[in-house]
Amino acid sequence: MIHKKTYNAIEVKTKHGTVIVEGPVPSEEIASLQFHEDLTAFRVPDQQHKAITEIAKLPEGRLIIVRDQTTIVGYATFLHPDPLERWSKGNMENLIELGAIEVIPKYRGSGVGKSLLKVSMMDDVMNDYIVITTEYYWHWDLKGTGLNVWEYRKVMEKMMNAGGLEYFATDDPEISSHPANCLMARIGSRVDTDSIQQFDQLRFMNRFMY
């Protein structure tokens, strides 16, 4: 499978000024931009900046960013699932994961997160993919937002819906370990029936044990 990447961009007006939501952005450009110090959800900023630069180098890797002048203030990553996760067991070339999405507190509540998802799906090639995301409550900024797990889950679902991702059931133990965790996915319009069946088998790997 050839992983084509077509650049798209939109301007988003917020109360703190206008930002650019754009991508996929190549790794050289990611490396040349500043990375905001408040992007700390997954790693310390320097390490995360390096990590997303490496993701952008992958054949299937896609980086969509929110840019304030020359500073990255938000991003979303798309890549094949981690080899340790069940989602990689089918070796599906056309299955990619929204691995991380983060926006600095200053721009939250401005529609920037939804815009990240919208721009991500503006590339027609996304209709060739099954895009998944696994939402775990322990990654959520409950303290910073003051939301409880259910309120935060609603926010996350609305944001993912903006990119066409919907709730899908699964027996994955980590997702099933807490009712707020969930699997969401978007099955592209050109995804073949065999791939959809393979995805269904990955979602319910434990049912054959009974």
mmCIF file with all atom_site columns, C-alpha atoms in Angstrom:
data_model
loop_
_atom_site.group_PDB
_atom_site.id
_atom_site.type_symbol
_atom_site.label_atom_id
_atom_site.label_alt_id
_atom_site.label_comp_id
_atom_site.label_asym_id
_atom_site.label_entity_id
_atom_site.label_seq_id
_atom_site.pdbx_PDB_ins_code
_atom_site.Cartn_x
_atom_site.Cartn_y
_atom_site.Cartn_z
_atom_site.occupancy
_atom_site.B_iso_or_equiv
_atom_site.pdbx_formal_charge
_atom_site.auth_seq_id
_atom_site.auth_comp_id
_atom_site.auth_asym_id
_atom_site.auth_atom_id
_atom_site.pdbx_PDB_model_num
ATOM 1   C CA . MET A 1 1   ? 0.000   0.000   0.000  1.00 0.00 ? 1   MET A CA 1
ATOM 2   C CA . ILE A 1 2   ? 1.314   3.430   -0.955 1.00 0.00 ? 2   ILE A CA 1
ATOM 3   C CA . HIS A 1 3   ? 0.751   5.897   1.878  1.00 0.00 ? 3   HIS A CA 1
ATOM 4   C CA . LYS A 1 4   ? 0.035   9.140   0.028  1.00 0.00 ? 4   LYS A CA 1
ATOM 5   C CA . LYS A 1 5   ? -0.010  12.346  2.033  1.00 0.00 ? 5   LYS A CA 1
ATOM 6   C CA . THR A 1 6   ? -1.773  15.458  0.756  1.00 0.00 ? 6   THR A CA 1
ATOM 7   C CA . TYR A 1 7   ? -1.331  18.682  2.728  1.00 0.00 ? 7   TYR A CA 1
ATOM 8   C CA . ASN A 1 8   ? -4.390  20.630  3.902  1.00 0.00 ? 8   ASN A CA 1
ATOM 9   C CA . ALA A 1 9   ? -4.735  23.661  6.163  1.00 0.00 ? 9   ALA A CA 1
ATOM 10  C CA . ILE A 1 10  ? -7.379  25.866  7.737  1.00 0.00 ? 10  ILE A CA 1
ATOM 11  C CA . GLU A 1 11  ? -7.306  28.978  9.902  1.00 0.00 ? 11  GLU A CA 1
ATOM 12  C CA . VAL A 1 12  ? -9.079  28.848  13.254 1.00 0.00 ? 12  VAL A CA 1
ATOM 13  C CA . LYS A 1 13  ? -9.961  32.095  15.013 1.00 0.00 ? 13  LYS A CA 1
ATOM 14  C CA . THR A 1 14  ? -9.806  31.937  18.817 1.00 0.00 ? 14  THR A CA 1
ATOM 15  C CA . LYS A 1 15  ? -10.055 34.539  21.564 1.00 0.00 ? 15  LYS A CA 1
ATOM 16  C CA . HIS A 1 16  ? -6.245  34.391  21.763 1.00 0.00 ? 16  HIS A CA 1
ATOM 17  C CA . GLY A 1 17  ? -5.766  35.002  18.039 1.00 0.00 ? 17  GLY A CA 1
ATOM 18  C CA . THR A 1 18  ? -5.752  32.995  14.839 1.00 0.00 ? 18  THR A CA 1
ATOM 19  C CA . VAL A 1 19  ? -3.921  29.679  14.577 1.00 0.00 ? 19  VAL A CA 1
ATOM 20  C CA . ILE A 1 20  ? -3.185  27.456  11.592 1.00 0.00 ? 20  ILE A CA 1
ATOM 21  C CA . VAL A 1 21  ? -4.264  23.807  11.663 1.00 0.00 ? 21  VAL A CA 1
ATOM 22  C CA . GLU A 1 22  ? -2.310  21.964  8.980  1.00 0.00 ? 22  GLU A CA 1
ATOM 23  C CA . GLY A 1 23  ? -0.888  18.695  7.798  1.00 0.00 ? 23  GLY A CA 1
ATOM 24  C CA . PRO A 1 24  ? 0.381   16.176  7.200  1.00 0.00 ? 24  PRO A CA 1
ATOM 25  C CA . VAL A 1 25  ? 3.545   18.147  8.020  1.00 0.00 ? 25  VAL A CA 1
ATOM 26  C CA . PRO A 1 26  ? 6.949   16.622  7.071  1.00 0.00 ? 26  PRO A CA 1
ATOM 27  C CA . SER A 1 27  ? 9.445   15.746  9.790  1.00 0.00 ? 27  SER A CA 1
ATOM 28  C CA . GLU A 1 28  ? 11.963  18.434  8.749  1.00 0.00 ? 28  GLU A CA 1
ATOM 29  C CA . GLU A 1 29  ? 9.363   21.139  9.318  1.00 0.00 ? 29  GLU A CA 1
ATOM 30  C CA . ILE A 1 30  ? 8.247   19.604  12.631 1.00 0.00 ? 30  ILE A CA 1
ATOM 31  C CA . ALA A 1 31  ? 11.868  19.651  13.794 1.00 0.00 ? 31  ALA A CA 1
ATOM 32  C CA . SER A 1 32  ? 12.348  23.296  12.764 1.00 0.00 ? 32  SER A CA 1
ATOM 33  C CA . LEU A 1 33  ? 9.348   24.607  14.726 1.00 0.00 ? 33  LEU A CA 1
ATOM 34  C CA . GLN A 1 34  ? 9.246   25.461  18.429 1.00 0.00 ? 34  GLN A CA 1
ATOM 35  C CA . PHE A 1 35  ? 7.316   23.011  20.635 1.00 0.00 ? 35  PHE A CA 1
ATOM 36  C CA . HIS A 1 36  ? 5.209   24.658  23.350 1.00 0.00 ? 36  HIS A CA 1
ATOM 37  C CA . GLU A 1 37  ? 6.273   23.941  26.937 1.00 0.00 ? 37  GLU A CA 1
ATOM 38  C CA . ASP A 1 38  ? 2.671   23.170  27.973 1.00 0.00 ? 38  ASP A CA 1
ATOM 39  C CA . LEU A 1 39  ? 2.508   20.097  25.709 1.00 0.00 ? 39  LEU A CA 1
ATOM 40  C CA . THR A 1 40  ? 3.222   17.657  28.537 1.00 0.00 ? 40  THR A CA 1
ATOM 41  C CA . ALA A 1 41  ? 0.432   15.026  28.364 1.00 0.00 ? 41  ALA A CA 1
ATOM 42  C CA . PHE A 1 42  ? 2.636   12.176  27.144 1.00 0.00 ? 42  PHE A CA 1
ATOM 43  C CA . ARG A 1 43  ? 6.294   13.124  27.739 1.00 0.00 ? 43  ARG A CA 1
ATOM 44  C CA . VAL A 1 44  ? 8.348   16.148  28.689 1.00 0.00 ? 44  VAL A CA 1
ATOM 45  C CA . PRO A 1 45  ? 8.133   18.601  25.752 1.00 0.00 ? 45  PRO A CA 1
ATOM 46  C CA . ASP A 1 46  ? 11.636  18.055  24.303 1.00 0.00 ? 46  ASP A CA 1
ATOM 47  C CA . GLN A 1 47  ? 11.168  14.290  24.210 1.00 0.00 ? 47  GLN A CA 1
ATOM 48  C CA . GLN A 1 48  ? 7.679   14.531  22.712 1.00 0.00 ? 48  GLN A CA 1
ATOM 49  C CA . HIS A 1 49  ? 8.909   16.971  20.060 1.00 0.00 ? 49  HIS A CA 1
ATOM 50  C CA . LYS A 1 50  ? 11.552  14.429  19.076 1.00 0.00 ? 50  LYS A CA 1
ATOM 51  C CA . ALA A 1 51  ? 9.003   11.586  19.154 1.00 0.00 ? 51  ALA A CA 1
ATOM 52  C CA . ILE A 1 52  ? 6.526   13.272  16.800 1.00 0.00 ? 52  ILE A CA 1
ATOM 53  C CA . THR A 1 53  ? 9.382   14.260  14.459 1.00 0.00 ? 53  THR A CA 1
ATOM 54  C CA . GLU A 1 54  ? 10.248  10.551  14.193 1.00 0.00 ? 54  GLU A CA 1
ATOM 55  C CA . ILE A 1 55  ? 6.585   9.587   13.620 1.00 0.00 ? 55  ILE A CA 1
ATOM 56  C CA . ALA A 1 56  ? 6.418   12.016  10.678 1.00 0.00 ? 56  ALA A CA 1
ATOM 57  C CA . LYS A 1 57  ? 9.310   10.104  9.053  1.00 0.00 ? 57  LYS A CA 1
ATOM 58  C CA . LEU A 1 58  ? 7.360   6.802   8.989  1.00 0.00 ? 58  LEU A CA 1
ATOM 59  C CA . PRO A 1 59  ? 5.867   5.803   5.611  1.00 0.00 ? 59  PRO A CA 1
ATOM 60  C CA . GLU A 1 60  ? 2.354   5.803   7.111  1.00 0.00 ? 60  GLU A CA 1
ATOM 61  C CA . GLY A 1 61  ? 3.075   8.415   9.794  1.00 0.00 ? 61  GLY A CA 1
ATOM 62  C CA . ARG A 1 62  ? 0.931   11.548  9.653  1.00 0.00 ? 62  ARG A CA 1
ATOM 63  C CA . LEU A 1 63  ? 1.395   14.662  11.800 1.00 0.00 ? 63  LEU A CA 1
ATOM 64  C CA . ILE A 1 64  ? -1.352  17.282  11.906 1.00 0.00 ? 64  ILE A CA 1
ATOM 65  C CA . ILE A 1 65  ? -0.376  20.339  13.936 1.00 0.00 ? 65  ILE A CA 1
ATOM 66  C CA . VAL A 1 66  ? -1.818  23.516  15.386 1.00 0.00 ? 66  VAL A CA 1
ATOM 67  C CA . ARG A 1 67  ? 0.657   26.325  14.748 1.00 0.00 ? 67  ARG A CA 1
ATOM 68  C CA . ASP A 1 68  ? 0.802   29.723  16.416 1.00 0.00 ? 68  ASP A CA 1
ATOM 69  C CA . GLN A 1 69  ? 3.343   31.590  14.270 1.00 0.00 ? 69  GLN A CA 1
ATOM 70  C CA . THR A 1 70  ? 6.417   29.308  14.566 1.00 0.00 ? 70  THR A CA 1
ATOM 71  C CA . THR A 1 71  ? 5.287   27.353  17.644 1.00 0.00 ? 71  THR A CA 1
ATOM 72  C CA . ILE A 1 72  ? 3.444   24.021  17.724 1.00 0.00 ? 72  ILE A CA 1
ATOM 73  C CA . VAL A 1 73  ? 0.601   24.437  20.244 1.00 0.00 ? 73  VAL A CA 1
ATOM 74  C CA . GLY A 1 74  ? -1.267  21.249  19.411 1.00 0.00 ? 74  GLY A CA 1
ATOM 75  C CA . TYR A 1 75  ? -0.908  18.106  17.323 1.00 0.00 ? 75  TYR A CA 1
ATOM 76  C CA . ALA A 1 76  ? -2.408  14.763  16.347 1.00 0.00 ? 76  ALA A CA 1
ATOM 77  C CA . THR A 1 77  ? -0.386  11.710  15.332 1.00 0.00 ? 77  THR A CA 1
ATOM 78  C CA . PHE A 1 78  ? -1.451  8.859   13.042 1.00 0.00 ? 78  PHE A CA 1
ATOM 79  C CA . LEU A 1 79  ? 0.622   5.708   12.589 1.00 0.00 ? 79  LEU A CA 1
ATOM 80  C CA . HIS A 1 80  ? 0.392   1.938   12.609 1.00 0.00 ? 80  HIS A CA 1
ATOM 81  C CA . PRO A 1 81  ? -0.504  0.541   16.063 1.00 0.00 ? 81  PRO A CA 1
ATOM 82  C CA . ASP A 1 82  ? 2.231   -0.384  18.526 1.00 0.00 ? 82  ASP A CA 1
ATOM 83  C CA . PRO A 1 83  ? 3.526   -3.946  17.863 1.00 0.00 ? 83  PRO A CA 1
ATOM 84  C CA . LEU A 1 84  ? 2.625   -4.845  21.464 1.00 0.00 ? 84  LEU A CA 1
ATOM 85  C CA . GLU A 1 85  ? -1.062  -3.966  20.971 1.00 0.00 ? 85  GLU A CA 1
ATOM 86  C CA . ARG A 1 86  ? -3.689  -6.360  19.626 1.00 0.00 ? 86  ARG A CA 1
ATOM 87  C CA . TRP A 1 87  ? -4.499  -3.907  16.820 1.00 0.00 ? 87  TRP A CA 1
ATOM 88  C CA . SER A 1 88  ? -1.161  -4.710  15.152 1.00 0.00 ? 88  SER A CA 1
ATOM 89  C CA . LYS A 1 89  ? -1.686  -8.477  15.148 1.00 0.00 ? 89  LYS A CA 1
ATOM 90  C CA . GLY A 1 90  ? -3.434  -8.493  11.778 1.00 0.00 ? 90  GLY A CA 1
ATOM 91  C CA . ASN A 1 91  ? -0.505  -6.645  10.127 1.00 0.00 ? 91  ASN A CA 1
ATOM 92  C CA . MET A 1 92  ? -3.099  -4.523  8.358  1.00 0.00 ? 92  MET A CA 1
ATOM 93  C CA . GLU A 1 93  ? -1.463  -1.926  6.130  1.00 0.00 ? 93  GLU A CA 1
ATOM 94  C CA . ASN A 1 94  ? -4.723  0.007   5.962  1.00 0.00 ? 94  ASN A CA 1
ATOM 95  C CA . LEU A 1 95  ? -5.246  0.263   9.742  1.00 0.00 ? 95  LEU A CA 1
ATOM 96  C CA . ILE A 1 96  ? -3.752  3.320   11.403 1.00 0.00 ? 96  ILE A CA 1
ATOM 97  C CA . GLU A 1 97  ? -4.158  4.671   14.902 1.00 0.00 ? 97  GLU A CA 1
ATOM 98  C CA . LEU A 1 98  ? -4.736  8.174   16.170 1.00 0.00 ? 98  LEU A CA 1
ATOM 99  C CA . GLY A 1 99  ? -1.966  7.643   18.684 1.00 0.00 ? 99  GLY A CA 1
ATOM 100 C CA . ALA A 1 100 ? -1.965  11.009  20.428 1.00 0.00 ? 100 ALA A CA 1
ATOM 101 C CA . ILE A 1 101 ? -3.871  14.259  20.335 1.00 0.00 ? 101 ILE A CA 1
ATOM 102 C CA . GLU A 1 102 ? -2.976  17.234  22.503 1.00 0.00 ? 102 GLU A CA 1
ATOM 103 C CA . VAL A 1 103 ? -3.702  20.979  22.619 1.00 0.00 ? 103 VAL A CA 1
ATOM 104 C CA . ILE A 1 104 ? -2.230  23.416  25.137 1.00 0.00 ? 104 ILE A CA 1
ATOM 105 C CA . PRO A 1 105 ? -4.696  24.637  27.823 1.00 0.00 ? 105 PRO A CA 1
ATOM 106 C CA . LYS A 1 106 ? -4.745  28.166  26.361 1.00 0.00 ? 106 LYS A CA 1
ATOM 107 C CA . TYR A 1 107 ? -6.473  26.969  23.173 1.00 0.00 ? 107 TYR A CA 1
ATOM 108 C CA . ARG A 1 108 ? -8.809  24.348  24.615 1.00 0.00 ? 108 ARG A CA 1
ATOM 109 C CA . GLY A 1 109 ? -12.521 25.037  24.215 1.00 0.00 ? 109 GLY A CA 1
ATOM 110 C CA . SER A 1 110 ? -11.894 27.008  21.020 1.00 0.00 ? 110 SER A CA 1
ATOM 111 C CA . GLY A 1 111 ? -12.747 24.239  18.560 1.00 0.00 ? 111 GLY A CA 1
ATOM 112 C CA . VAL A 1 112 ? -9.047  23.643  17.885 1.00 0.00 ? 112 VAL A CA 1
ATOM 113 C CA . GLY A 1 113 ? -9.210  19.944  18.819 1.00 0.00 ? 113 GLY A CA 1
ATOM 114 C CA . LYS A 1 114 ? -12.154 19.362  16.468 1.00 0.00 ? 114 LYS A CA 1
ATOM 115 C CA . SER A 1 115 ? -10.289 21.231  13.739 1.00 0.00 ? 115 SER A CA 1
ATOM 116 C CA . LEU A 1 116 ? -7.332  18.869  14.158 1.00 0.00 ? 116 LEU A CA 1
ATOM 117 C CA . LEU A 1 117 ? -9.646  15.940  13.426 1.00 0.00 ? 117 LEU A CA 1
ATOM 118 C CA . LYS A 1 118 ? -11.363 17.711  10.522 1.00 0.00 ? 118 LYS A CA 1
ATOM 119 C CA . VAL A 1 119 ? -8.068  18.574  8.812  1.00 0.00 ? 119 VAL A CA 1
ATOM 120 C CA . SER A 1 120 ? -6.826  15.026  9.435  1.00 0.00 ? 120 SER A CA 1
ATOM 121 C CA . MET A 1 121 ? -9.734  13.662  7.382  1.00 0.00 ? 121 MET A CA 1
ATOM 122 C CA . MET A 1 122 ? -9.627  16.260  4.588  1.00 0.00 ? 122 MET A CA 1
ATOM 123 C CA . ASP A 1 123 ? -7.090  14.126  2.705  1.00 0.00 ? 123 ASP A CA 1
ATOM 124 C CA . ASP A 1 124 ? -9.067  11.819  0.382  1.00 0.00 ? 124 ASP A CA 1
ATOM 125 C CA . VAL A 1 125 ? -6.626  8.948   1.020  1.00 0.00 ? 125 VAL A CA 1
ATOM 126 C CA . MET A 1 126 ? -8.116  8.619   4.527  1.00 0.00 ? 126 MET A CA 1
ATOM 127 C CA . ASN A 1 127 ? -11.040 6.832   2.825  1.00 0.00 ? 127 ASN A CA 1
ATOM 128 C CA . ASP A 1 128 ? -8.638  3.923   2.228  1.00 0.00 ? 128 ASP A CA 1
ATOM 129 C CA . TYR A 1 129 ? -7.969  3.470   5.955  1.00 0.00 ? 129 TYR A CA 1
ATOM 130 C CA . ILE A 1 130 ? -9.572  2.154   9.083  1.00 0.00 ? 130 ILE A CA 1
ATOM 131 C CA . VAL A 1 131 ? -8.601  4.788   11.653 1.00 0.00 ? 131 VAL A CA 1
ATOM 132 C CA . ILE A 1 132 ? -8.838  3.804   15.304 1.00 0.00 ? 132 ILE A CA 1
ATOM 133 C CA . THR A 1 133 ? -8.242  5.504   18.614 1.00 0.00 ? 133 THR A CA 1
ATOM 134 C CA . THR A 1 134 ? -8.182  3.950   22.065 1.00 0.00 ? 134 THR A CA 1
ATOM 135 C CA . GLU A 1 135 ? -9.304  6.302   24.807 1.00 0.00 ? 135 GLU A CA 1
ATOM 136 C CA . TYR A 1 136 ? -8.064  5.615   28.336 1.00 0.00 ? 136 TYR A CA 1
ATOM 137 C CA . TYR A 1 137 ? -9.230  7.801   31.205 1.00 0.00 ? 137 TYR A CA 1
ATOM 138 C CA . TRP A 1 138 ? -5.756  7.788   32.821 1.00 0.00 ? 138 TRP A CA 1
ATOM 139 C CA . HIS A 1 139 ? -4.446  9.872   29.892 1.00 0.00 ? 139 HIS A CA 1
ATOM 140 C CA . TRP A 1 140 ? -7.060  12.582  30.410 1.00 0.00 ? 140 TRP A CA 1
ATOM 141 C CA . ASP A 1 141 ? -6.327  15.916  32.083 1.00 0.00 ? 141 ASP A CA 1
ATOM 142 C CA . LEU A 1 142 ? -9.081  15.635  34.688 1.00 0.00 ? 142 LEU A CA 1
ATOM 143 C CA . LYS A 1 143 ? -7.218  17.813  37.184 1.00 0.00 ? 143 LYS A CA 1
ATOM 144 C CA . GLY A 1 144 ? -6.475  20.605  34.700 1.00 0.00 ? 144 GLY A CA 1
ATOM 145 C CA . THR A 1 145 ? -10.005 20.722  33.291 1.00 0.00 ? 145 THR A CA 1
ATOM 146 C CA . GLY A 1 146 ? -11.948 20.073  36.498 1.00 0.00 ? 146 GLY A CA 1
ATOM 147 C CA . LEU A 1 147 ? -14.109 17.548  34.634 1.00 0.00 ? 147 LEU A CA 1
ATOM 148 C CA . ASN A 1 148 ? -15.013 14.099  35.909 1.00 0.00 ? 148 ASN A CA 1
ATOM 149 C CA . VAL A 1 149 ? -14.335 11.020  33.768 1.00 0.00 ? 149 VAL A CA 1
ATOM 150 C CA . TRP A 1 150 ? -17.812 11.007  32.192 1.00 0.00 ? 150 TRP A CA 1
ATOM 151 C CA . GLU A 1 151 ? -17.760 14.707  31.340 1.00 0.00 ? 151 GLU A CA 1
ATOM 152 C CA . TYR A 1 152 ? -14.297 14.338  29.830 1.00 0.00 ? 152 TYR A CA 1
ATOM 153 C CA . ARG A 1 153 ? -15.388 11.269  27.872 1.00 0.00 ? 153 ARG A CA 1
ATOM 154 C CA . LYS A 1 154 ? -18.261 13.288  26.353 1.00 0.00 ? 154 LYS A CA 1
ATOM 155 C CA . VAL A 1 155 ? -15.792 15.998  25.309 1.00 0.00 ? 155 VAL A CA 1
ATOM 156 C CA . MET A 1 156 ? -13.493 13.397  23.735 1.00 0.00 ? 156 MET A CA 1
ATOM 157 C CA . GLU A 1 157 ? -16.368 11.689  21.900 1.00 0.00 ? 157 GLU A CA 1
ATOM 158 C CA . LYS A 1 158 ? -17.591 14.999  20.438 1.00 0.00 ? 158 LYS A CA 1
ATOM 159 C CA . MET A 1 159 ? -14.071 15.829  19.278 1.00 0.00 ? 159 MET A CA 1
ATOM 160 C CA . MET A 1 160 ? -13.608 12.390  17.672 1.00 0.00 ? 160 MET A CA 1
ATOM 161 C CA . ASN A 1 161 ? -17.056 12.632  16.041 1.00 0.00 ? 161 ASN A CA 1
ATOM 162 C CA . ALA A 1 162 ? -15.780 15.763  14.247 1.00 0.00 ? 162 ALA A CA 1
ATOM 163 C CA . GLY A 1 163 ? -13.355 13.463  12.421 1.00 0.00 ? 163 GLY A CA 1
ATOM 164 C CA . GLY A 1 164 ? -16.005 10.837  11.727 1.00 0.00 ? 164 GLY A CA 1
ATOM 165 C CA . LEU A 1 165 ? -14.860 8.434   14.459 1.00 0.00 ? 165 LEU A CA 1
ATOM 166 C CA . GLU A 1 166 ? -17.594 6.492   16.230 1.00 0.00 ? 166 GLU A CA 1
ATOM 167 C CA . TYR A 1 167 ? -17.828 4.156   19.213 1.00 0.00 ? 167 TYR A CA 1
ATOM 168 C CA . PHE A 1 168 ? -17.051 0.474   18.542 1.00 0.00 ? 168 PHE A CA 1
ATOM 169 C CA . ALA A 1 169 ? -17.425 -2.362  21.050 1.00 0.00 ? 169 ALA A CA 1
ATOM 170 C CA . THR A 1 170 ? -14.412 -4.541  21.895 1.00 0.00 ? 170 THR A CA 1
ATOM 171 C CA . ASP A 1 171 ? -13.328 -7.161  24.423 1.00 0.00 ? 171 ASP A CA 1
ATOM 172 C CA . ASP A 1 172 ? -9.818  -5.694  24.718 1.00 0.00 ? 172 ASP A CA 1
ATOM 173 C CA . PRO A 1 173 ? -8.925  -6.165  28.425 1.00 0.00 ? 173 PRO A CA 1
ATOM 174 C CA . GLU A 1 174 ? -7.329  -2.739  28.871 1.00 0.00 ? 174 GLU A CA 1
ATOM 175 C CA . ILE A 1 175 ? -10.322 -0.939  27.382 1.00 0.00 ? 175 ILE A CA 1
ATOM 176 C CA . SER A 1 176 ? -12.758 -3.157  29.290 1.00 0.00 ? 176 SER A CA 1
ATOM 177 C CA . SER A 1 177 ? -10.948 -2.458  32.580 1.00 0.00 ? 177 SER A CA 1
ATOM 178 C CA . HIS A 1 178 ? -12.925 0.793   33.072 1.00 0.00 ? 178 HIS A CA 1
ATOM 179 C CA . PRO A 1 179 ? -16.336 1.748   31.626 1.00 0.00 ? 179 PRO A CA 1
ATOM 180 C CA . ALA A 1 180 ? -15.108 5.215   30.608 1.00 0.00 ? 180 ALA A CA 1
ATOM 181 C CA . ASN A 1 181 ? -12.432 3.747   28.331 1.00 0.00 ? 181 ASN A CA 1
ATOM 182 C CA . CYS A 1 182 ? -13.488 3.143   24.750 1.00 0.00 ? 182 CYS A CA 1
ATOM 183 C CA . LEU A 1 183 ? -12.489 2.234   21.222 1.00 0.00 ? 183 LEU A CA 1
ATOM 184 C CA . MET A 1 184 ? -13.502 4.638   18.465 1.00 0.00 ? 184 MET A CA 1
ATOM 185 C CA . ALA A 1 185 ? -12.984 4.153   14.754 1.00 0.00 ? 185 ALA A CA 1
ATOM 186 C CA . ARG A 1 186 ? -13.655 5.517   11.298 1.00 0.00 ? 186 ARG A CA 1
ATOM 187 C CA . ILE A 1 187 ? -13.950 3.014   8.463  1.00 0.00 ? 187 ILE A CA 1
ATOM 188 C CA . GLY A 1 188 ? -13.099 4.738   5.197  1.00 0.00 ? 188 GLY A CA 1
ATOM 189 C CA . SER A 1 189 ? -15.556 4.532   2.315  1.00 0.00 ? 189 SER A CA 1
ATOM 190 C CA . ARG A 1 190 ? -13.122 2.521   0.156  1.00 0.00 ? 190 ARG A CA 1
ATOM 191 C CA . VAL A 1 191 ? -12.144 -0.059  2.796  1.00 0.00 ? 191 VAL A CA 1
ATOM 192 C CA . ASP A 1 192 ? -12.867 -3.581  1.500  1.00 0.00 ? 192 ASP A CA 1
ATOM 193 C CA . THR A 1 193 ? -15.089 -6.147  3.228  1.00 0.00 ? 193 THR A CA 1
ATOM 194 C CA . ASP A 1 194 ? -12.173 -8.460  4.104  1.00 0.00 ? 194 ASP A CA 1
ATOM 195 C CA . SER A 1 195 ? -10.444 -5.652  5.999  1.00 0.00 ? 195 SER A CA 1
ATOM 196 C CA . ILE A 1 196 ? -13.638 -4.851  7.913  1.00 0.00 ? 196 ILE A CA 1
ATOM 197 C CA . GLN A 1 197 ? -14.003 -8.523  8.887  1.00 0.00 ? 197 GLN A CA 1
ATOM 198 C CA . GLN A 1 198 ? -10.365 -8.632  9.973  1.00 0.00 ? 198 GLN A CA 1
ATOM 199 C CA . PHE A 1 199 ? -10.942 -5.535  12.109 1.00 0.00 ? 199 PHE A CA 1
ATOM 200 C CA . ASP A 1 200 ? -13.986 -7.206  13.688 1.00 0.00 ? 200 ASP A CA 1
ATOM 201 C CA . GLN A 1 201 ? -11.813 -10.220 14.576 1.00 0.00 ? 201 GLN A CA 1
ATOM 202 C CA . LEU A 1 202 ? -9.263  -7.926  16.220 1.00 0.00 ? 202 LEU A CA 1
ATOM 203 C CA . ARG A 1 203 ? -12.021 -6.245  18.222 1.00 0.00 ? 203 ARG A CA 1
ATOM 204 C CA . PHE A 1 204 ? -13.267 -9.564  19.621 1.00 0.00 ? 204 PHE A CA 1
ATOM 205 C CA . MET A 1 205 ? -10.239 -11.814 20.028 1.00 0.00 ? 205 MET A CA 1
ATOM 206 C CA . ASN A 1 206 ? -11.404 -13.363 23.301 1.00 0.00 ? 206 ASN A CA 1
ATOM 207 C CA . ARG A 1 207 ? -14.794 -14.685 22.191 1.00 0.00 ? 207 ARG A CA 1
ATOM 208 C CA . PHE A 1 208 ? -13.228 -17.899 20.864 1.00 0.00 ? 208 PHE A CA 1
ATOM 209 C CA . MET A 1 209 ? -11.978 -18.762 24.349 1.00 0.00 ? 209 MET A CA 1
ATOM 210 C CA . TYR A 1 210 ? -15.417 -19.652 25.689 1.00 0.00 ? 210 TYR A CA 1
#
